[in-house]
């Protein structure tokens, strides 16, 4: 055992003890975060407009601060972007995480002196939790890579801005600098395909032990490695045993990854976003990710099926239930207040509080009242693939409301790596899994409102071509698993 790996184990024990201190006192932890946030922001413009000085309880807060998304918070954000101080949070942000908005171009998410350290700490603690539980630490002596956006930052009114992953690249701890790949120059390449080619060339002969990124883009990296080496990734990188990912569910990719790697590797799931780092997988044995209750974020939850009603009830951490689909709301030390990030979560454990990401509140199919969510389509595909050699590169689902003939249906657009022997049988397996999970969908099939699933095959690299066509190839961009319209589906049908 090297000195570095020994030190990592000691540090992992220390961090584990610190995490347990707040994880075993969830309500008290969140109450303290809540009070700190209100106190520190009461003299901001937002705090004055919403009477923070007289907020004593969560009930006060919920009555004075309405739920907002980015567009609704934008009048305040625009003032921050112009360089005004003390608007959403004291002083000015130190960065803006620039993301692509769906309705109004770029979105500027503030990152403050208080919020930024939690992004770094959470990623570090995820790895340390893994070391503490498994005792595996040898990987710290090898090379690590995170497939991320360019670290080149712009500046707007004295505040630096860029993609979150590019900003985070500036905060890699010194003790990891020698282990980190790719090089700064390669990381700065903007064109994703050129960048991945450069990363392959740079890492091919290195002792890669940890690889991290969004599964769909790591898959591209693995495929290029396999083509170059003409052997599985696990043979190219003999000591690669830990995959760290976030942004999407890994399960639909797992079979493909194990085939590309040539063996199983441990995986750690993360739940980061520009708005905050919310959770990480703290156990290889338990389902879900530990919700970070001590990271400058106060959480609220609204049941997804009630979210679009007038004044839906807002729940705090002590009121949530297992298995319910909740919209996640945030109030943060970056100046977001009762903020809807668009993600939905379900709790898998209440001791400690662990969640899975179940989808997006805007990404669903309910063209006929079926209320299908991302978690359901991912689980259905996984169940249909179970025990078979079928492997899927990527997929998305859309309703077909006006088919040329027959009843309407859900169209599954799938890019197969290994196709099923019988496509119709595979479609029926998916359909049965969907019916088992979703009673609304089952009722529509039984009532002859919908016919069973129809699969449309997408050509190799078809989804990459789609993402490229809309300017979202690579980085932190993710393909929606499902939509209530046919914008993506029609791209392939045409």
XYZ file of C-alpha atoms in Angstrom:
494
model
C 0.000 0.000 0.000
C 1.387 3.406 -0.995
C 1.589 6.351 1.378
C -1.000 8.113 -0.757
C -3.558 5.297 -0.554
C -2.946 4.883 3.188
C -3.529 8.605 3.704
C -6.687 8.370 1.571
C -8.091 5.683 3.896
C -7.409 7.794 6.979
C -9.010 10.834 5.357
C -11.992 8.706 4.278
C -12.619 7.678 7.889
C -12.447 11.308 9.026
C -14.914 12.468 6.347
C -17.242 9.526 7.043
C -17.467 10.590 10.703
C -18.240 14.179 9.685
C -20.976 13.051 7.294
C -22.550 10.814 9.929
C -22.719 13.765 12.315
C -25.250 15.575 10.110
C -26.832 12.569 8.331
C -28.073 11.203 11.673
C -29.662 14.580 12.514
C -31.427 15.457 9.252
C -34.174 17.761 10.528
C -31.848 19.734 12.815
C -29.309 20.020 9.985
C -31.842 21.387 7.504
C -33.317 23.768 10.101
C -29.847 25.236 10.699
C -29.241 25.617 6.953
C -32.636 27.320 6.594
C -31.951 29.832 9.370
C -28.452 30.589 8.082
C -29.753 31.254 4.563
C -32.537 33.592 5.734
C -30.208 35.479 8.084
C -27.467 35.992 5.500
C -29.845 37.113 2.742
C -32.281 39.347 4.641
C -30.508 42.531 3.554
C -30.410 41.585 -0.127
C -32.929 43.026 -2.560
C -34.705 39.663 -2.739
C -34.704 39.424 1.056
C -36.247 42.864 1.414
C -38.844 42.195 -1.304
C -39.920 38.993 0.474
C -39.760 40.244 4.070
C -36.970 37.907 5.171
C -36.602 39.942 8.383
C -39.949 38.542 9.557
C -39.494 34.947 8.420
C -39.219 32.769 11.511
C -40.528 29.427 10.273
C -40.768 27.388 7.084
C -44.498 28.227 7.003
C -43.576 31.932 6.925
C -41.131 31.274 4.097
C -43.600 29.249 2.020
C -46.244 31.969 2.392
C -43.867 34.786 1.367
C -41.666 33.126 -1.281
C -43.460 31.521 -4.247
C -42.019 28.650 -6.280
C -40.044 29.978 -9.240
C -38.132 28.561 -12.170
C -35.353 30.405 -13.996
C -37.672 32.518 -16.128
C -39.641 33.648 -13.093
C -36.448 34.482 -11.164
C -34.864 36.108 -14.185
C -35.644 39.784 -13.320
C -33.367 39.353 -10.289
C -30.759 37.294 -12.159
C -30.551 39.905 -14.925
C -29.643 42.541 -12.334
C -26.918 40.268 -10.956
C -25.593 39.689 -14.490
C -25.450 43.467 -15.010
C -23.068 43.648 -12.064
C -25.366 44.866 -9.280
C -24.530 43.751 -5.739
C -26.687 42.329 -2.930
C -29.529 41.251 -5.206
C -30.098 37.516 -4.615
C -27.173 36.943 -2.245
C -24.783 39.244 -0.445
C -22.188 40.854 -2.684
C -21.566 39.462 -6.175
C -21.168 35.889 -7.401
C -17.640 34.745 -8.198
C -18.836 32.823 -11.291
C -21.816 32.257 -13.516
C -22.416 28.725 -14.722
C -23.692 29.313 -18.227
C -26.199 26.765 -19.474
C -28.387 26.595 -22.547
C -31.956 27.577 -21.742
C -34.919 26.019 -23.500
C -36.977 29.180 -23.956
C -34.723 32.203 -23.681
C -31.217 31.361 -24.802
C -28.437 31.252 -22.225
C -29.131 30.863 -18.515
C -26.726 32.319 -15.962
C -26.674 30.395 -12.687
C -24.749 32.231 -9.930
C -21.939 30.529 -8.001
C -20.833 32.346 -4.861
C -17.896 32.298 -2.475
C -20.098 30.316 -0.094
C -21.567 27.821 -2.610
C -18.536 26.941 -4.736
C -16.619 24.885 -2.119
C -19.564 22.479 -1.740
C -19.341 21.469 -5.415
C -15.720 20.399 -4.883
C -16.250 18.871 -1.458
C -19.177 16.704 -2.567
C -17.279 15.159 -5.493
C -14.338 14.453 -3.195
C -16.543 12.957 -0.475
C -18.237 10.623 -2.939
C -14.866 9.010 -3.664
C -13.932 8.968 0.023
C -17.230 7.262 0.916
C -16.384 4.571 -1.619
C -12.907 4.129 -0.085
C -14.369 3.961 3.435
C -16.958 1.323 2.556
C -14.887 -0.891 0.246
C -11.370 -0.381 1.599
C -10.206 0.063 -2.017
C -7.780 2.961 -2.373
C -5.056 1.796 -4.765
C -6.710 3.715 -7.605
C -5.457 7.012 -6.119
C -1.978 6.128 -7.420
C -3.176 5.939 -11.029
C -4.461 8.441 -13.560
C -7.994 9.846 -13.407
C -10.068 11.485 -16.105
C -13.271 13.479 -16.125
C -14.816 14.077 -19.550
C -15.962 17.661 -19.179
C -16.504 20.985 -20.894
C -13.757 23.453 -21.729
C -12.225 25.283 -18.729
C -11.789 28.454 -20.798
C -13.876 31.140 -19.094
C -15.361 34.376 -20.412
C -16.086 37.452 -18.338
C -19.268 39.478 -17.968
C -19.302 42.661 -15.913
C -16.334 41.501 -13.880
C -17.719 38.003 -13.214
C -16.205 34.936 -14.898
C -18.543 32.544 -16.626
C -18.414 29.186 -18.332
C -19.787 25.660 -18.129
C -19.935 24.268 -14.602
C -17.583 21.397 -15.427
C -15.114 23.903 -16.893
C -15.306 26.083 -13.784
C -14.785 23.074 -11.508
C -11.638 22.206 -13.476
C -10.019 25.284 -11.907
C -10.533 23.803 -8.434
C -8.861 20.392 -8.786
C -6.906 19.879 -5.512
C -3.115 20.046 -5.778
C -2.741 16.443 -4.607
C -4.689 15.314 -7.701
C -3.031 17.573 -10.269
C -0.409 14.999 -11.260
C -3.052 12.266 -11.560
C -5.556 14.307 -13.547
C -6.089 13.883 -17.277
C -6.410 15.049 -19.978
C -3.927 17.882 -20.255
C -5.146 21.446 -19.930
C -4.575 22.025 -23.668
C -6.689 19.019 -24.646
C -9.397 19.972 -22.175
C -9.662 23.371 -23.871
C -10.604 21.892 -27.260
C -14.159 23.030 -28.011
C -15.162 20.571 -30.759
C -16.268 17.432 -28.930
C -15.269 14.833 -31.515
C -11.813 16.399 -31.932
C -11.478 16.552 -28.157
C -12.337 12.871 -27.650
C -9.813 11.863 -30.335
C -7.159 13.906 -28.522
C -8.090 12.350 -25.160
C -7.800 8.852 -26.646
C -4.314 9.634 -27.985
C -3.237 11.181 -24.687
C -4.557 8.486 -22.350
C -4.044 5.313 -24.392
C -0.697 4.370 -22.816
C -1.467 5.710 -19.324
C -2.387 3.809 -16.147
C -6.017 4.950 -16.067
C -7.726 3.848 -12.839
C -10.740 6.191 -12.595
C -12.883 7.409 -15.489
C -15.741 9.843 -15.020
C -18.384 11.565 -17.120
C -21.891 11.320 -18.532
C -22.348 7.699 -19.756
C -23.326 8.557 -23.327
C -20.133 10.562 -23.877
C -17.867 8.141 -21.991
C -19.288 5.476 -24.308
C -17.935 7.417 -27.301
C -14.510 7.564 -25.617
C -14.575 3.817 -24.907
C -15.583 2.973 -28.488
C -12.697 5.017 -29.879
C -10.274 3.381 -27.420
C -11.485 -0.061 -28.457
C -11.075 0.806 -32.149
C -7.536 2.058 -31.571
C -6.437 -0.876 -29.410
C -8.541 -3.575 -31.045
C -9.269 -4.969 -27.585
C -11.575 -4.216 -24.624
C -11.005 -1.060 -22.584
C -10.347 -3.231 -19.515
C -7.321 -4.749 -21.259
C -6.025 -1.360 -22.392
C -6.419 -0.014 -18.847
C -5.734 -3.061 -16.698
C -6.147 -1.138 -13.420
C -9.348 0.680 -14.389
C -11.883 -0.342 -11.745
C -13.971 2.726 -10.913
C -16.456 4.587 -13.128
C -17.986 7.805 -11.789
C -21.015 9.226 -13.560
C -23.908 11.620 -13.233
C -26.643 13.268 -15.236
C -28.429 10.143 -16.456
C -29.297 6.659 -15.232
C -26.438 4.213 -15.854
C -28.598 1.072 -16.042
C -29.560 1.328 -19.744
C -25.836 1.603 -20.545
C -24.520 -1.018 -18.123
C -24.579 -4.034 -20.471
C -22.946 -2.039 -23.274
C -20.260 -0.699 -20.918
C -19.436 -4.129 -19.523
C -19.055 -5.356 -23.083
C -16.787 -2.439 -24.019
C -14.722 -2.819 -20.839
C -14.716 -6.609 -20.932
C -15.532 -6.953 -17.231
C -17.536 -5.363 -14.438
C -16.225 -2.278 -12.642
C -17.552 -0.479 -9.585
C -19.552 2.681 -10.225
C -20.401 5.799 -8.197
C -23.410 7.910 -9.143
C -23.391 11.679 -8.593
C -26.222 14.242 -8.691
C -24.573 17.568 -9.547
C -26.038 20.572 -11.355
C -25.116 24.198 -11.919
C -27.513 25.064 -9.095
C -25.761 22.845 -6.562
C -24.370 19.400 -5.796
C -27.324 17.575 -4.282
C -26.402 13.947 -3.676
C -23.880 11.194 -4.259
C -23.887 7.416 -3.965
C -22.457 6.712 -0.531
C -22.831 2.927 -0.640
C -22.245 0.133 -3.140
C -24.808 -1.965 -1.235
C -27.757 0.406 -0.880
C -29.971 1.876 -3.582
C -29.957 5.623 -4.083
C -27.726 8.598 -3.362
C -27.190 10.335 -0.029
C -29.027 13.682 -0.086
C -26.574 16.364 1.047
C -28.430 18.183 3.817
C -25.435 20.136 5.102
C -24.261 21.807 1.888
C -25.795 25.264 2.001
C -29.011 24.065 0.349
C -32.477 23.969 1.918
C -34.707 21.453 0.159
C -38.433 21.454 -0.427
C -40.475 18.800 -2.189
C -43.766 18.968 -4.087
C -45.585 15.832 -5.186
C -45.188 15.694 -8.958
C -48.814 14.794 -9.628
C -49.907 17.964 -7.774
C -47.189 20.302 -9.023
C -49.252 22.068 -11.677
C -52.227 22.673 -9.396
C -52.713 26.054 -7.752
C -50.650 26.427 -4.542
C -49.439 22.815 -4.234
C -48.320 21.746 -0.783
C -44.585 22.081 -0.134
C -42.963 19.415 2.063
C -39.742 19.587 4.075
C -37.323 16.713 4.604
C -39.134 15.379 7.684
C -42.417 14.987 5.765
C -41.378 13.019 2.684
C -42.366 9.402 1.981
C -40.689 6.510 0.229
C -41.434 5.929 -3.445
C -43.357 9.163 -4.092
C -42.366 11.213 -7.144
C -41.383 14.711 -5.921
C -40.357 17.871 -7.737
C -37.173 19.143 -6.099
C -37.072 22.783 -4.931
C -33.961 24.591 -3.686
C -33.015 27.608 -1.637
C -29.253 28.049 -1.723
C -26.283 30.092 -0.589
C -25.884 31.101 -4.239
C -29.153 33.064 -4.048
C -31.759 30.711 -5.493
C -35.038 30.735 -3.562
C -37.785 28.070 -3.705
C -36.239 27.326 -7.064
C -37.534 24.591 -9.346
C -34.599 22.990 -11.162
C -36.952 20.718 -13.092
C -35.744 17.400 -11.671
C -37.972 14.889 -9.934
C -36.708 12.520 -7.236
C -37.935 9.551 -5.245
C -36.698 8.539 -1.811
C -35.288 5.037 -1.468
C -34.359 5.442 2.218
C -35.306 7.765 5.070
C -32.478 6.668 7.406
C -30.366 8.199 5.982
C -32.178 10.160 3.293
C -31.277 8.693 -0.097
C -32.820 9.566 -3.450
C -32.871 8.473 -7.051
C -33.486 10.905 -9.899
C -36.778 9.792 -11.420
C -36.873 12.234 -14.339
C -37.700 15.785 -15.320
C -41.022 17.463 -14.526
C -41.110 18.694 -18.143
C -39.982 15.358 -19.598
C -42.961 13.037 -19.497
C -45.557 11.503 -21.767
C -49.181 12.133 -20.956
C -50.728 12.610 -24.368
C -53.599 10.348 -23.224
C -53.397 10.843 -19.440
C -50.806 8.095 -18.856
C -48.309 10.209 -16.821
C -45.250 8.205 -17.928
C -41.946 9.396 -16.417
C -38.271 8.802 -17.164
C -37.694 6.272 -14.408
C -40.478 4.057 -15.828
C -39.151 3.907 -19.396
C -35.611 3.217 -18.173
C -36.821 0.442 -15.881
C -38.982 -1.079 -18.642
C -36.088 -1.209 -21.084
C -33.825 -2.687 -18.424
C -36.369 -5.392 -17.634
C -36.811 -6.265 -21.321
C -33.025 -6.566 -21.765
C -32.536 -8.655 -18.621
C -31.244 -12.145 -19.368
C -30.677 -11.381 -23.058
C -27.716 -10.338 -25.202
C -29.544 -7.192 -26.289
C -27.485 -4.035 -25.826
C -28.675 -0.479 -26.368
C -26.535 2.566 -27.132
C -29.240 5.195 -26.674
C -33.010 5.637 -26.815
C -35.895 8.063 -26.458
C -39.680 7.696 -26.375
C -42.441 9.825 -27.920
C -46.210 9.508 -28.400
C -47.606 8.851 -31.882
C -51.056 10.419 -31.676
C -52.046 10.320 -35.372
C -50.625 7.161 -36.973
C -51.401 6.428 -40.620
C -53.355 3.386 -39.509
C -54.458 1.710 -36.300
C -54.551 3.002 -32.737
C -52.107 5.580 -31.331
C -49.025 4.239 -29.548
C -45.796 5.063 -27.762
C -42.907 5.016 -30.220
C -39.562 3.865 -28.814
C -36.661 5.084 -30.929
C -33.730 2.800 -30.059
C -30.149 2.653 -31.293
C -29.160 -0.980 -30.737
C -25.646 -2.282 -30.345
C -26.977 -5.868 -30.315
C -30.496 -6.211 -31.703
C -33.072 -8.636 -30.287
C -33.792 -11.694 -32.417
C -37.452 -10.755 -32.551
C -38.172 -7.016 -32.409
C -41.912 -7.470 -31.848
C -41.356 -9.811 -28.890
C -38.901 -7.316 -27.407
C -41.467 -4.522 -27.851
C -44.059 -6.631 -26.025
C -41.646 -7.175 -23.126
C -41.166 -3.408 -22.837
C -44.908 -2.905 -23.051
C -45.620 -5.439 -20.316
C -43.040 -3.834 -18.034
C -44.646 -0.438 -18.650
C -48.100 -1.805 -17.852
C -46.864 -3.364 -14.621
C -45.357 -0.055 -13.463
C -47.995 2.391 -14.662
C -51.683 1.649 -14.087
C -52.794 4.589 -16.251
C -50.877 3.183 -19.200
C -52.281 -0.296 -18.514
C -55.843 1.069 -18.509
C -55.264 2.715 -21.899
C -54.002 -0.557 -23.393
C -56.874 -2.579 -21.879
C -59.384 0.045 -23.026
C -58.074 0.010 -26.615
C -57.124 3.671 -26.452
C -53.493 2.783 -27.169
C -51.908 -0.170 -28.894
C -48.716 -1.740 -27.604
C -45.250 -0.217 -27.971
C -43.781 0.239 -31.453
C -39.988 0.236 -31.821
C -38.242 2.295 -34.494
C -34.593 1.415 -35.026
C -32.143 4.338 -35.135
C -28.973 3.984 -37.209
C -25.545 3.681 -35.558
C -24.475 7.055 -34.098
C -27.885 8.460 -35.005
C -28.405 10.116 -31.623
C -24.924 11.638 -31.754
C -25.852 13.120 -35.123
C -29.069 14.493 -33.639
C -27.248 16.124 -30.703
C -24.692 17.534 -33.129
C -27.476 18.976 -35.288
C -28.820 20.985 -32.345
C -25.357 22.064 -31.140
C -25.331 19.879 -28.030
C -22.772 17.179 -28.785
C -20.678 16.227 -25.770
C -19.929 17.977 -22.491
C -22.747 17.891 -19.966
C -25.526 17.727 -22.568
C -28.036 14.899 -22.212
C -30.603 13.403 -24.554
C -34.132 13.534 -23.082
C -35.399 10.029 -22.373
C -38.946 10.973 -23.336
C -41.046 13.894 -24.486
C -44.727 14.723 -24.790
C -44.154 15.940 -28.351
C -42.427 14.535 -31.436
C -39.620 17.055 -32.027
C -36.895 14.451 -31.525
C -38.867 11.564 -33.038
C -39.659 13.501 -36.209
C -35.948 14.186 -36.768
C -35.441 10.438 -37.265
C -38.705 9.733 -39.043
C -37.891 12.381 -41.641
